[in-house]
Amino acid sequence: AEASYSPVRLQEAEARIKILSAEDIDRIERNLIAGLPATERTYNRETMRLALADYAAIGPAELRANLAWFLKEIIPAAEEVGARMCIHPDDPPFSLYGLPRVVSTADDARFIVGTVDSPSNGLTFCTGSYGVRADNDLIAMIEEFGPRIHFAHLRNVTREADGSFFEAEHLE
């Protein structure tokens, strides 16, 4: 996972850890790994390391190939029943725990809709997930992918200068 962060970011993290108590570190760790989305399983430091080890050999190219395989399998079935599938972008849209991301940019969206050219193969346009990346031009993405956006997930997020982000008030 260290390869996911710049040397400056790693130094900042080390400096912060030095001033935290053992209880603070434990609380942060539990918040990060105890309950991950899409699972009822809970993790501790060791079980999380073991789970991540299963994916150590999977880089962006392999993950993208797996996604392409999945789309080629599922989209014909969606076409048969008139369903429109839409994939939510990665949240967060940058590497986390050393795991690659493949649904974070306009290039990723272009790959997805181009892999299986079908109205049944579409996107969830999450303004939060796409919007926290400074390199994503949301208006241009809507113009390019509009017909393939099957669901809009409107989120109000604030991006900090260091790339971190948080859910902002909806009525500010």
Backbone as JSON Lines, residues from 0, in Angstrom:
{"i":0,"aa":"A","n":[0.82,-1.2,0.0],"ca":[0.0,0.0,0.0],"c":[0.86,1.26,0.0]}
{"i":1,"aa":"E","n":[2.09,1.16,0.5],"ca":[2.94,2.34,0.55],"c":[3.2,2.92,-0.83]}
{"i":2,"aa":"A","n":[3.19,2.07,-1.86],"ca":[3.43,2.55,-3.22],"c":[2.31,3.47,-3.71]}
{"i":3,"aa":"S","n":[1.17,3.45,-3.02],"ca":[0.04,4.29,-3.4],"c":[0.21,5.74,-2.97]}
{"i":4,"aa":"Y","n":[1.22,6.03,-2.17],"ca":[1.37,7.36,-1.59],"c":[2.74,7.95,-1.9]}
{"i":5,"aa":"S","n":[2.77,9.25,-2.01],"ca":[4.03,9.95,-2.27],"c":[4.9,9.91,-1.01]}
{"i":6,"aa":"P","n":[6.21,10.1,-1.17],"ca":[7.08,10.15,0.01],"c":[6.66,11.25,0.99]}
{"i":7,"aa":"V","n":[6.21,12.37,0.47],"ca":[5.76,13.47,1.34],"c":[4.56,13.03,2.16]}
{"i":8,"aa":"R","n":[3.58,12.37,1.51],"ca":[2.39,11.91,2.22],"c":[2.76,10.89,3.29]}
{"i":9,"aa":"L","n":[3.68,10.0,2.98],"ca":[4.12,9.01,3.96],"c":[4.81,9.67,5.16]}
{"i":10,"aa":"Q","n":[5.62,10.68,4.89],"ca":[6.27,11.41,5.99],"c":[5.24,12.12,6.86]}
{"i":11,"aa":"E","n":[4.23,12.71,6.23],"ca":[3.17,13.38,6.99],"c":[2.44,12.38,7.88]}
{"i":12,"aa":"A","n":[2.16,11.2,7.34],"ca":[1.47,10.17,8.12],"c":[2.32,9.72,9.3]}
{"i":13,"aa":"E","n":[3.6,9.51,9.05],"ca":[4.5,9.11,10.14],"c":[4.55,10.16,11.24]}
{"i":14,"aa":"A","n":[4.57,11.43,10.86],"ca":[4.6,12.51,11.85],"c":[3.31,12.53,12.67]}
{"i":15,"aa":"R","n":[2.18,12.29,12.02],"ca":[0.9,12.27,12.74],"c":[0.82,11.09,13.7]}
{"i":16,"aa":"I","n":[1.28,9.95,13.25],"ca":[1.22,8.75,14.09],"c":[2.03,8.94,15.37]}
{"i":17,"aa":"K","n":[3.16,9.62,15.26],"ca":[4.03,9.82,16.42],"c":[3.35,10.59,17.55]}
{"i":18,"aa":"I","n":[2.36,11.43,17.22],"ca":[1.71,12.22,18.27],"c":[0.41,11.6,18.76]}
{"i":19,"aa":"L","n":[0.01,10.46,18.16],"ca":[-1.22,9.8,18.58],"c":[-0.97,8.82,19.71]}
{"i":20,"aa":"S","n":[-1.97,8.67,20.54],"ca":[-1.9,7.65,21.59],"c":[-2.22,6.29,20.99]}
{"i":21,"aa":"A","n":[-1.92,5.23,21.71],"ca":[-2.24,3.88,21.26],"c":[-3.75,3.74,21.07]}
{"i":22,"aa":"E","n":[-4.53,4.37,21.93],"ca":[-6.0,4.31,21.81],"c":[-6.47,5.02,20.54]}
{"i":23,"aa":"D","n":[-5.86,6.16,20.22],"ca":[-6.22,6.88,19.0],"c":[-5.91,6.04,17.77]}
{"i":24,"aa":"I","n":[-4.74,5.42,17.76],"ca":[-4.35,4.58,16.62],"c":[-5.31,3.41,16.48]}
{"i":25,"aa":"D","n":[-5.67,2.78,17.59],"ca":[-6.59,1.65,17.56],"c":[-7.96,2.08,17.03]}
{"i":26,"aa":"R","n":[-8.45,3.24,17.45],"ca":[-9.75,3.74,16.99],"c":[-9.73,4.01,15.49]}
{"i":27,"aa":"I","n":[-8.68,4.65,15.01],"ca":[-8.57,4.93,13.58],"c":[-8.49,3.64,12.79]}
{"i":28,"aa":"E","n":[-7.7,2.71,13.26],"ca":[-7.57,1.41,12.59],"c":[-8.92,0.71,12.5]}
{"i":29,"aa":"R","n":[-9.66,0.68,13.6],"ca":[-10.98,0.04,13.6],"c":[-11.91,0.72,12.6]}
{"i":30,"aa":"N","n":[-11.87,2.04,12.54],"ca":[-12.72,2.77,11.6],"c":[-12.38,2.45,10.16]}
{"i":31,"aa":"L","n":[-11.11,2.21,9.89],"ca":[-10.68,1.95,8.52],"c":[-10.94,0.52,8.06]}
{"i":32,"aa":"I","n":[-10.81,-0.46,8.96],"ca":[-10.85,-1.84,8.49],"c":[-11.89,-2.73,9.14]}
{"i":33,"aa":"A","n":[-12.54,-2.29,10.18],"ca":[-13.45,-3.18,10.9],"c":[-14.62,-3.64,10.04]}
{"i":34,"aa":"G","n":[-15.24,-2.75,9.34],"ca":[-16.37,-3.12,8.51],"c":[-16.27,-2.45,7.16]}
{"i":35,"aa":"L","n":[-15.92,-3.21,6.16],"ca":[-15.79,-2.66,4.81],"c":[-17.11,-2.78,4.07]}
{"i":36,"aa":"P","n":[-17.33,-1.92,3.07],"ca":[-18.58,-1.99,2.31],"c":[-18.75,-3.34,1.62]}
{"i":37,"aa":"A","n":[-19.98,-3.7,1.4],"ca":[-20.36,-4.9,0.65],"c":[-19.98,-6.21,1.35]}
{"i":38,"aa":"T","n":[-19.81,-6.17,2.64],"ca":[-19.54,-7.39,3.38],"c":[-20.03,-7.24,4.81]}
{"i":39,"aa":"E","n":[-20.39,-8.35,5.39],"ca":[-20.75,-8.34,6.81],"c":[-19.57,-8.79,7.66]}
{"i":40,"aa":"R","n":[-18.5,-9.18,7.0],"ca":[-17.3,-9.65,7.7],"c":[-16.58,-8.48,8.37]}
{"i":41,"aa":"T","n":[-16.04,-8.74,9.53],"ca":[-15.22,-7.73,10.19],"c":[-13.76,-8.17,10.15]}
{"i":42,"aa":"Y","n":[-12.89,-7.19,10.19],"ca":[-11.46,-7.45,10.07],"c":[-10.71,-6.85,11.25]}
{"i":43,"aa":"N","n":[-9.56,-7.43,11.52],"ca":[-8.57,-6.8,12.39],"c":[-7.32,-6.62,11.53]}
{"i":44,"aa":"R","n":[-6.26,-6.14,12.12],"ca":[-5.06,-5.85,11.33],"c":[-4.56,-7.09,10.59]}
{"i":45,"aa":"E","n":[-4.5,-8.23,11.26],"ca":[-3.96,-9.43,10.63],"c":[-4.89,-9.99,9.55]}
{"i":46,"aa":"T","n":[-6.18,-10.08,9.82],"ca":[-7.1,-10.62,8.81],"c":[-7.2,-9.69,7.61]}
{"i":47,"aa":"M","n":[-7.05,-8.39,7.83],"ca":[-7.04,-7.45,6.72],"c":[-5.8,-7.65,5.86]}
{"i":48,"aa":"R","n":[-4.65,-7.84,6.48],"ca":[-3.42,-8.1,5.72],"c":[-3.55,-9.37,4.89]}
{"i":49,"aa":"L","n":[-4.14,-10.4,5.48],"ca":[-4.33,-11.66,4.74],"c":[-5.28,-11.47,3.57]}
{"i":50,"aa":"A","n":[-6.35,-10.73,3.78],"ca":[-7.31,-10.48,2.69],"c":[-6.66,-9.7,1.56]}
{"i":51,"aa":"L","n":[-5.89,-8.69,1.9],"ca":[-5.21,-7.89,0.87],"c":[-4.16,-8.7,0.13]}
{"i":52,"aa":"A","n":[-3.53,-9.65,0.8],"ca":[-2.51,-10.49,0.15],"c":[-3.1,-11.27,-1.02]}
{"i":53,"aa":"D","n":[-4.38,-11.62,-0.93],"ca":[-5.04,-12.33,-2.03],"c":[-5.04,-11.52,-3.32]}
{"i":54,"aa":"Y","n":[-4.91,-10.21,-3.21],"ca":[-4.99,-9.33,-4.38],"c":[-3.64,-8.7,-4.74]}
{"i":55,"aa":"A","n":[-2.58,-9.13,-4.09],"ca":[-1.27,-8.51,-4.29],"c":[-0.8,-8.59,-5.74]}
{"i":56,"aa":"A","n":[-1.15,-9.63,-6.45],"ca":[-0.69,-9.81,-7.83],"c":[-1.63,-9.2,-8.86]}
{"i":57,"aa":"I","n":[-2.69,-8.56,-8.4],"ca":[-3.66,-7.98,-9.33],"c":[-3.4,-6.48,-9.44]}
{"i":58,"aa":"G","n":[-2.91,-6.08,-10.6],"ca":[-2.66,-4.67,-10.87],"c":[-3.79,-4.09,-11.7]}
{"i":59,"aa":"P","n":[-3.65,-2.86,-12.12],"ca":[-4.71,-2.23,-12.91],"c":[-5.07,-2.99,-14.19]}
{"i":60,"aa":"A","n":[-4.09,-3.52,-14.9],"ca":[-4.37,-4.24,-16.15],"c":[-5.19,-5.5,-15.88]}
{"i":61,"aa":"E","n":[-4.83,-6.24,-14.84],"ca":[-5.57,-7.47,-14.52],"c":[-6.98,-7.15,-14.04]}
{"i":62,"aa":"L","n":[-7.12,-6.11,-13.23],"ca":[-8.44,-5.74,-12.74],"c":[-9.32,-5.27,-13.88]}
{"i":63,"aa":"R","n":[-8.75,-4.5,-14.79],"ca":[-9.5,-4.03,-15.95],"c":[-9.91,-5.22,-16.83]}
{"i":64,"aa":"A","n":[-9.03,-6.19,-17.0],"ca":[-9.37,-7.38,-17.78],"c":[-10.5,-8.16,-17.12]}
{"i":65,"aa":"N","n":[-10.48,-8.26,-15.79],"ca":[-11.58,-8.92,-15.07],"c":[-12.89,-8.18,-15.27]}
{"i":66,"aa":"L","n":[-12.83,-6.86,-15.23],"ca":[-14.04,-6.06,-15.45],"c":[-14.56,-6.28,-16.86]}
{"i":67,"aa":"A","n":[-13.68,-6.29,-17.85],"ca":[-14.1,-6.53,-19.24],"c":[-14.76,-7.9,-19.36]}
{"i":68,"aa":"W","n":[-14.17,-8.92,-18.75],"ca":[-14.76,-10.26,-18.79],"c":[-16.17,-10.23,-18.19]}
{"i":69,"aa":"F","n":[-16.31,-9.59,-17.03],"ca":[-17.61,-9.5,-16.37],"c":[-18.64,-8.82,-17.27]}
{"i":70,"aa":"L","n":[-18.26,-7.69,-17.87],"ca":[-19.2,-6.96,-18.73],"c":[-19.61,-7.8,-19.93]}
{"i":71,"aa":"K","n":[-18.67,-8.51,-20.52],"ca":[-18.99,-9.35,-21.68],"c":[-19.91,-10.5,-21.32]}
{"i":72,"aa":"E","n":[-19.88,-10.92,-20.06],"ca":[-20.78,-11.98,-19.6],"c":[-22.16,-11.45,-19.22]}
{"i":73,"aa":"I","n":[-22.22,-10.31,-18.54],"ca":[-23.47,-9.84,-17.96],"c":[-24.31,-8.98,-18.92]}
{"i":74,"aa":"I","n":[-23.69,-8.21,-19.78],"ca":[-24.45,-7.29,-20.62],"c":[-25.37,-8.02,-21.59]}
{"i":75,"aa":"P","n":[-24.96,-9.12,-22.23],"ca":[-25.93,-9.84,-23.08],"c":[-27.17,-10.3,-22.3]}
{"i":76,"aa":"A","n":[-26.98,-10.73,-21.07],"ca":[-28.13,-11.13,-20.24],"c":[-29.01,-9.92,-19.94]}
{"i":77,"aa":"A","n":[-28.4,-8.78,-19.68],"ca":[-29.17,-7.56,-19.43],"c":[-29.96,-7.17,-20.67]}
{"i":78,"aa":"E","n":[-29.34,-7.3,-21.84],"ca":[-30.04,-6.99,-23.1],"c":[-31.27,-7.86,-23.28]}
{"i":79,"aa":"E","n":[-31.14,-9.14,-22.95],"ca":[-32.26,-10.08,-23.11],"c":[-33.5,-9.66,-22.34]}
{"i":80,"aa":"V","n":[-33.31,-9.05,-21.2],"ca":[-34.46,-8.68,-20.36],"c":[-34.73,-7.17,-20.38]}
{"i":81,"aa":"G","n":[-34.01,-6.44,-21.22],"ca":[-34.23,-5.01,-21.33],"c":[-33.71,-4.19,-20.16]}
{"i":82,"aa":"A","n":[-32.75,-4.74,-19.43],"ca":[-32.19,-4.02,-18.29],"c":[-31.04,-3.12,-18.72]}
{"i":83,"aa":"R","n":[-30.86,-2.08,-17.99],"ca":[-29.73,-1.18,-18.21],"c":[-28.84,-1.22,-16.99]}
{"i":84,"aa":"M","n":[-27.67,-1.79,-17.16],"ca":[-26.7,-1.89,-16.07],"c":[-25.92,-0.59,-15.99]}
{"i":85,"aa":"C","n":[-25.54,-0.23,-14.79],"ca":[-24.69,0.96,-14.63],"c":[-23.73,0.73,-13.48]}
{"i":86,"aa":"I","n":[-22.49,1.05,-13.72],"ca":[-21.44,0.82,-12.74],"c":[-21.13,2.12,-12.0]}
{"i":87,"aa":"H","n":[-21.05,2.02,-10.68],"ca":[-20.7,3.17,-9.85],"c":[-19.19,3.34,-9.86]}
{"i":88,"aa":"P","n":[-18.71,4.57,-9.96],"ca":[-17.26,4.76,-9.93],"c":[-16.65,4.4,-8.58]}
{"i":89,"aa":"D","n":[-15.36,4.16,-8.61],"ca":[-14.62,3.84,-7.39],"c":[-14.78,4.96,-6.37]}
{"i":90,"aa":"D","n":[-14.93,4.56,-5.14],"ca":[-15.07,5.53,-4.06],"c":[-14.24,5.07,-2.87]}
{"i":91,"aa":"P","n":[-13.09,5.66,-2.67],"ca":[-12.55,6.84,-3.33],"c":[-11.96,6.49,-4.7]}
{"i":92,"aa":"P","n":[-11.82,7.49,-5.55],"ca":[-11.33,7.23,-6.91],"c":[-9.81,7.2,-7.04]}
{"i":93,"aa":"F","n":[-9.16,6.72,-6.02],"ca":[-7.71,6.57,-6.04],"c":[-7.37,5.34,-5.21]}
{"i":94,"aa":"S","n":[-6.19,4.82,-5.42],"ca":[-5.79,3.58,-4.78],"c":[-5.96,3.65,-3.26]}
{"i":95,"aa":"L","n":[-6.48,2.57,-2.72],"ca":[-6.69,2.46,-1.28],"c":[-6.21,1.09,-0.86]}
{"i":96,"aa":"Y","n":[-5.45,1.01,0.2],"ca":[-4.87,-0.24,0.68],"c":[-3.99,-0.9,-0.38]}
{"i":97,"aa":"G","n":[-3.49,-0.12,-1.32],"ca":[-2.65,-0.66,-2.38],"c":[-3.43,-1.31,-3.51]}
{"i":98,"aa":"L","n":[-4.76,-1.23,-3.46],"ca":[-5.59,-1.84,-4.49],"c":[-5.8,-0.86,-5.64]}
{"i":99,"aa":"P","n":[-5.71,-1.34,-6.88],"ca":[-5.89,-0.44,-8.01],"c":[-7.36,-0.04,-8.18]}
{"i":100,"aa":"R","n":[-7.56,1.03,-8.91],"ca":[-8.9,1.51,-9.24],"c":[-9.03,1.54,-10.75]}
{"i":101,"aa":"V","n":[-10.2,1.17,-11.25],"ca":[-10.39,1.12,-12.7],"c":[-11.69,1.78,-13.15]}
{"i":102,"aa":"V","n":[-12.38,2.45,-12.23],"ca":[-13.6,3.18,-12.59],"c":[-13.52,4.54,-11.9]}
{"i":103,"aa":"S","n":[-12.6,5.38,-12.39],"ca":[-12.34,6.65,-11.71],"c":[-12.21,7.85,-12.62]}
{"i":104,"aa":"T","n":[-11.99,7.63,-13.91],"ca":[-11.69,8.72,-14.83],"c":[-12.52,8.59,-16.11]}
{"i":105,"aa":"A","n":[-12.45,9.63,-16.94],"ca":[-13.12,9.58,-18.24],"c":[-12.54,8.44,-19.08]}
{"i":106,"aa":"D","n":[-11.24,8.22,-19.02],"ca":[-10.64,7.1,-19.76],"c":[-11.21,5.77,-19.3]}
{"i":107,"aa":"D","n":[-11.41,5.63,-17.99],"ca":[-12.02,4.4,-17.47],"c":[-13.44,4.24,-17.99]}
{"i":108,"aa":"A","n":[-14.22,5.32,-17.96],"ca":[-15.6,5.26,-18.45],"c":[-15.63,4.92,-19.94]}
{"i":109,"aa":"R","n":[-14.7,5.49,-20.69],"ca":[-14.59,5.21,-22.13],"c":[-14.3,3.72,-22.35]}
{"i":110,"aa":"F","n":[-13.41,3.17,-21.54],"ca":[-13.1,1.74,-21.64],"c":[-14.34,0.9,-21.35]}
{"i":111,"aa":"I","n":[-15.07,1.26,-20.31],"ca":[-16.24,0.48,-19.9],"c":[-17.3,0.47,-21.0]}
{"i":112,"aa":"V","n":[-17.69,1.63,-21.48],"ca":[-18.75,1.66,-22.49],"c":[-18.27,1.12,-23.83]}
{"i":113,"aa":"G","n":[-16.96,1.18,-24.08],"ca":[-16.42,0.64,-25.32],"c":[-16.2,-0.85,-25.3]}
{"i":114,"aa":"T","n":[-16.12,-1.44,-24.12],"ca":[-15.87,-2.88,-24.0],"c":[-17.04,-3.68,-24.55]}
{"i":115,"aa":"V","n":[-18.24,-3.27,-24.21],"ca":[-19.45,-3.87,-24.76],"c":[-20.32,-2.7,-25.2]}
{"i":116,"aa":"D","n":[-20.36,-2.47,-26.51],"ca":[-21.09,-1.32,-27.04],"c":[-22.57,-1.66,-27.09]}
{"i":117,"aa":"S","n":[-23.25,-1.33,-26.01],"ca":[-24.67,-1.67,-25.88],"c":[-25.34,-0.63,-24.99]}
{"i":118,"aa":"P","n":[-26.58,-0.26,-25.31],"ca":[-27.31,0.63,-24.4],"c":[-27.48,0.02,-23.01]}
{"i":119,"aa":"S","n":[-27.36,-1.28,-22.89],"ca":[-27.48,-1.93,-21.58],"c":[-26.22,-1.77,-20.74]}
{"i":120,"aa":"N","n":[-25.15,-1.31,-21.33],"ca":[-23.88,-1.13,-20.62],"c":[-23.68,0.36,-20.36]}
{"i":121,"aa":"G","n":[-23.91,0.77,-19.13],"ca":[-23.84,2.2,-18.84],"c":[-23.12,2.53,-17.56]}
{"i":122,"aa":"L","n":[-23.3,3.77,-17.16],"ca":[-22.58,4.33,-16.03],"c":[-23.54,4.88,-14.98]}
{"i":123,"aa":"T","n":[-23.13,4.79,-13.73],"ca":[-23.71,5.6,-12.67],"c":[-22.81,6.82,-12.6]}
{"i":124,"aa":"F","n":[-23.37,7.99,-12.81],"ca":[-22.56,9.2,-12.77],"c":[-22.63,9.78,-11.37]}
{"i":125,"aa":"C","n":[-21.65,9.4,-10.55],"ca":[-21.57,9.89,-9.17],"c":[-20.72,11.15,-9.16]}
{"i":126,"aa":"T","n":[-21.37,12.27,-8.93],"ca":[-20.65,13.54,-8.95],"c":[-19.6,13.62,-7.85]}
{"i":127,"aa":"G","n":[-19.81,12.89,-6.78],"ca":[-18.83,12.88,-5.7],"c":[-17.59,12.1,-6.07]}
{"i":128,"aa":"S","n":[-17.78,10.86,-6.52],"ca":[-16.63,10.02,-6.84],"c":[-15.83,10.56,-8.02]}
{"i":129,"aa":"Y","n":[-16.52,10.97,-9.07],"ca":[-15.78,11.55,-10.2],"c":[-15.27,12.95,-9.85]}
{"i":130,"aa":"G","n":[-16.05,13.7,-9.1],"ca":[-15.73,15.1,-8.84],"c":[-14.56,15.36,-7.92]}
{"i":131,"aa":"V","n":[-14.21,14.41,-7.08],"ca":[-13.08,14.67,-6.17],"c":[-11.73,14.56,-6.87]}
{"i":132,"aa":"R","n":[-11.74,14.07,-8.09],"ca":[-10.49,14.05,-8.86],"c":[-10.41,15.33,-9.67]}
{"i":133,"aa":"A","n":[-9.37,16.1,-9.44],"ca":[-9.2,17.38,-10.14],"c":[-9.06,17.19,-11.65]}
{"i":134,"aa":"D","n":[-8.62,16.02,-12.09],"ca":[-8.42,15.78,-13.52],"c":[-9.7,15.36,-14.24]}
{"i":135,"aa":"N","n":[-10.81,15.23,-13.53],"ca":[-12.08,14.9,-14.17],"c":[-12.87,16.17,-14.45]}
{"i":136,"aa":"D","n":[-13.2,16.4,-15.7],"ca":[-14.05,17.52,-16.11],"c":[-15.47,16.97,-16.19]}
{"i":137,"aa":"L","n":[-16.27,17.21,-15.15],"ca":[-17.6,16.59,-15.07],"c":[-18.5,16.99,-16.22]}
{"i":138,"aa":"I","n":[-18.47,18.25,-16.61],"ca":[-19.32,18.71,-17.72],"c":[-18.94,17.98,-19.0]}
{"i":139,"aa":"A","n":[-17.66,17.9,-19.3],"ca":[-17.2,17.19,-20.5],"c":[-17.59,15.72,-20.44]}
{"i":140,"aa":"M","n":[-17.51,15.12,-19.25],"ca":[-17.88,13.71,-19.12],"c":[-19.37,13.52,-19.37]}
{"i":141,"aa":"I","n":[-20.2,14.41,-18.85],"ca":[-21.64,14.32,-19.09],"c":[-21.93,14.47,-20.57]}
{"i":142,"aa":"E","n":[-21.27,15.41,-21.22],"ca":[-21.48,15.61,-22.66],"c":[-21.06,14.37,-23.45]}
{"i":143,"aa":"E","n":[-19.95,13.76,-23.08],"ca":[-19.46,12.59,-23.81],"c":[-20.29,11.34,-23.53]}
{"i":144,"aa":"F","n":[-20.63,11.12,-22.28],"ca":[-21.25,9.85,-21.9],"c":[-22.75,9.95,-21.63]}
{"i":145,"aa":"G","n":[-23.34,11.11,-21.85],"ca":[-24.75,11.33,-21.51],"c":[-25.69,10.18,-21.83]}
{"i":146,"aa":"P","n":[-25.7,9.68,-23.07],"ca":[-26.62,8.58,-23.39],"c":[-26.35,7.29,-22.62]}
{"i":147,"aa":"R","n":[-25.16,7.16,-22.08],"ca":[-24.81,5.94,-21.35],"c":[-24.87,6.14,-19.83]}
{"i":148,"aa":"I","n":[-25.27,7.32,-19.4],"ca":[-25.46,7.56,-17.96],"c":[-26.88,7.12,-17.63]}
{"i":149,"aa":"H","n":[-26.98,6.01,-16.92],"ca":[-28.29,5.45,-16.58],"c":[-28.77,5.85,-15.2]}
{"i":150,"aa":"F","n":[-27.87,6.41,-14.4],"ca":[-28.25,6.85,-13.06],"c":[-27.31,7.97,-12.65]}
{"i":151,"aa":"A","n":[-27.87,9.03,-12.11],"ca":[-27.06,10.13,-11.59],"c":[-27.12,10.09,-10.07]}
{"i":152,"aa":"H","n":[-25.96,10.04,-9.46],"ca":[-25.83,10.03,-8.0],"c":[-25.23,11.38,-7.62]}
{"i":153,"aa":"L","n":[-26.09,12.27,-7.18],"ca":[-25.66,13.63,-6.89],"c":[-25.16,13.73,-5.46]}
{"i":154,"aa":"R","n":[-23.9,14.07,-5.32],"ca":[-23.27,14.24,-4.01],"c":[-22.54,15.57,-4.0]}
{"i":155,"aa":"N","n":[-22.57,16.21,-2.88],"ca":[-21.85,17.47,-2.72],"c":[-20.61,17.19,-1.87]}
{"i":156,"aa":"V","n":[-19.48,17.19,-2.52],"ca":[-18.23,16.92,-1.8],"c":[-17.3,18.13,-1.92]}
{"i":157,"aa":"T","n":[-16.46,18.27,-0.95],"ca":[-15.44,19.31,-0.96],"c":[-14.08,18.62,-1.02]}
{"i":158,"aa":"R","n":[-13.28,19.05,-2.0],"ca":[-11.94,18.49,-2.18],"c":[-10.93,19.45,-1.57]}
{"i":159,"aa":"E","n":[-10.06,18.91,-0.75],"ca":[-9.0,19.7,-0.13],"c":[-7.79,19.76,-1.07]}
{"i":160,"aa":"A","n":[-6.91,20.71,-0.84],"ca":[-5.73,20.87,-1.69],"c":[-4.85,19.63,-1.72]}
{"i":161,"aa":"D","n":[-4.86,18.85,-0.63],"ca":[-4.01,17.66,-0.56],"c":[-4.66,16.43,-1.2]}
{"i":162,"aa":"G","n":[-5.86,16.6,-1.77],"ca":[-6.55,15.48,-2.42],"c":[-7.56,14.79,-1.54]}
{"i":163,"aa":"S","n":[-7.56,15.06,-0.25],"ca":[-8.57,14.46,0.61],"c":[-9.91,15.15,0.33]}
{"i":164,"aa":"F","n":[-10.99,14.51,0.73],"ca":[-12.31,15.09,0.47],"c":[-13.28,14.65,1.55]}
{"i":165,"aa":"F","n":[-14.39,15.36,1.61],"ca":[-15.43,15.02,2.58],"c":[-16.78,15.41,2.02]}
{"i":166,"aa":"E","n":[-17.81,14.76,2.54],"ca":[-19.18,15.11,2.16],"c":[-19.48,16.49,2.73]}
{"i":167,"aa":"A","n":[-19.94,17.39,1.88],"ca":[-20.23,18.75,2.3],"c":[-21.73,18.9,2.53]}
{"i":168,"aa":"E","n":[-22.09,20.0,3.15],"ca":[-23.51,20.28,3.36],"c":[-24.19,20.47,2.01]}
{"i":169,"aa":"H","n":[-25.38,19.94,1.87],"ca":[-26.08,20.01,0.59],"c":[-26.67,21.38,0.3]}
{"i":170,"aa":"L","n":[-26.91,22.17,1.32],"ca":[-27.58,23.45,1.09],"c":[-26.67,24.65,1.33]}
{"i":171,"aa":"E","n":[-25.39,24.45,1.36],"ca":[-24.48,25.59,1.56],"c":[-24.23,26.3,0.26]}
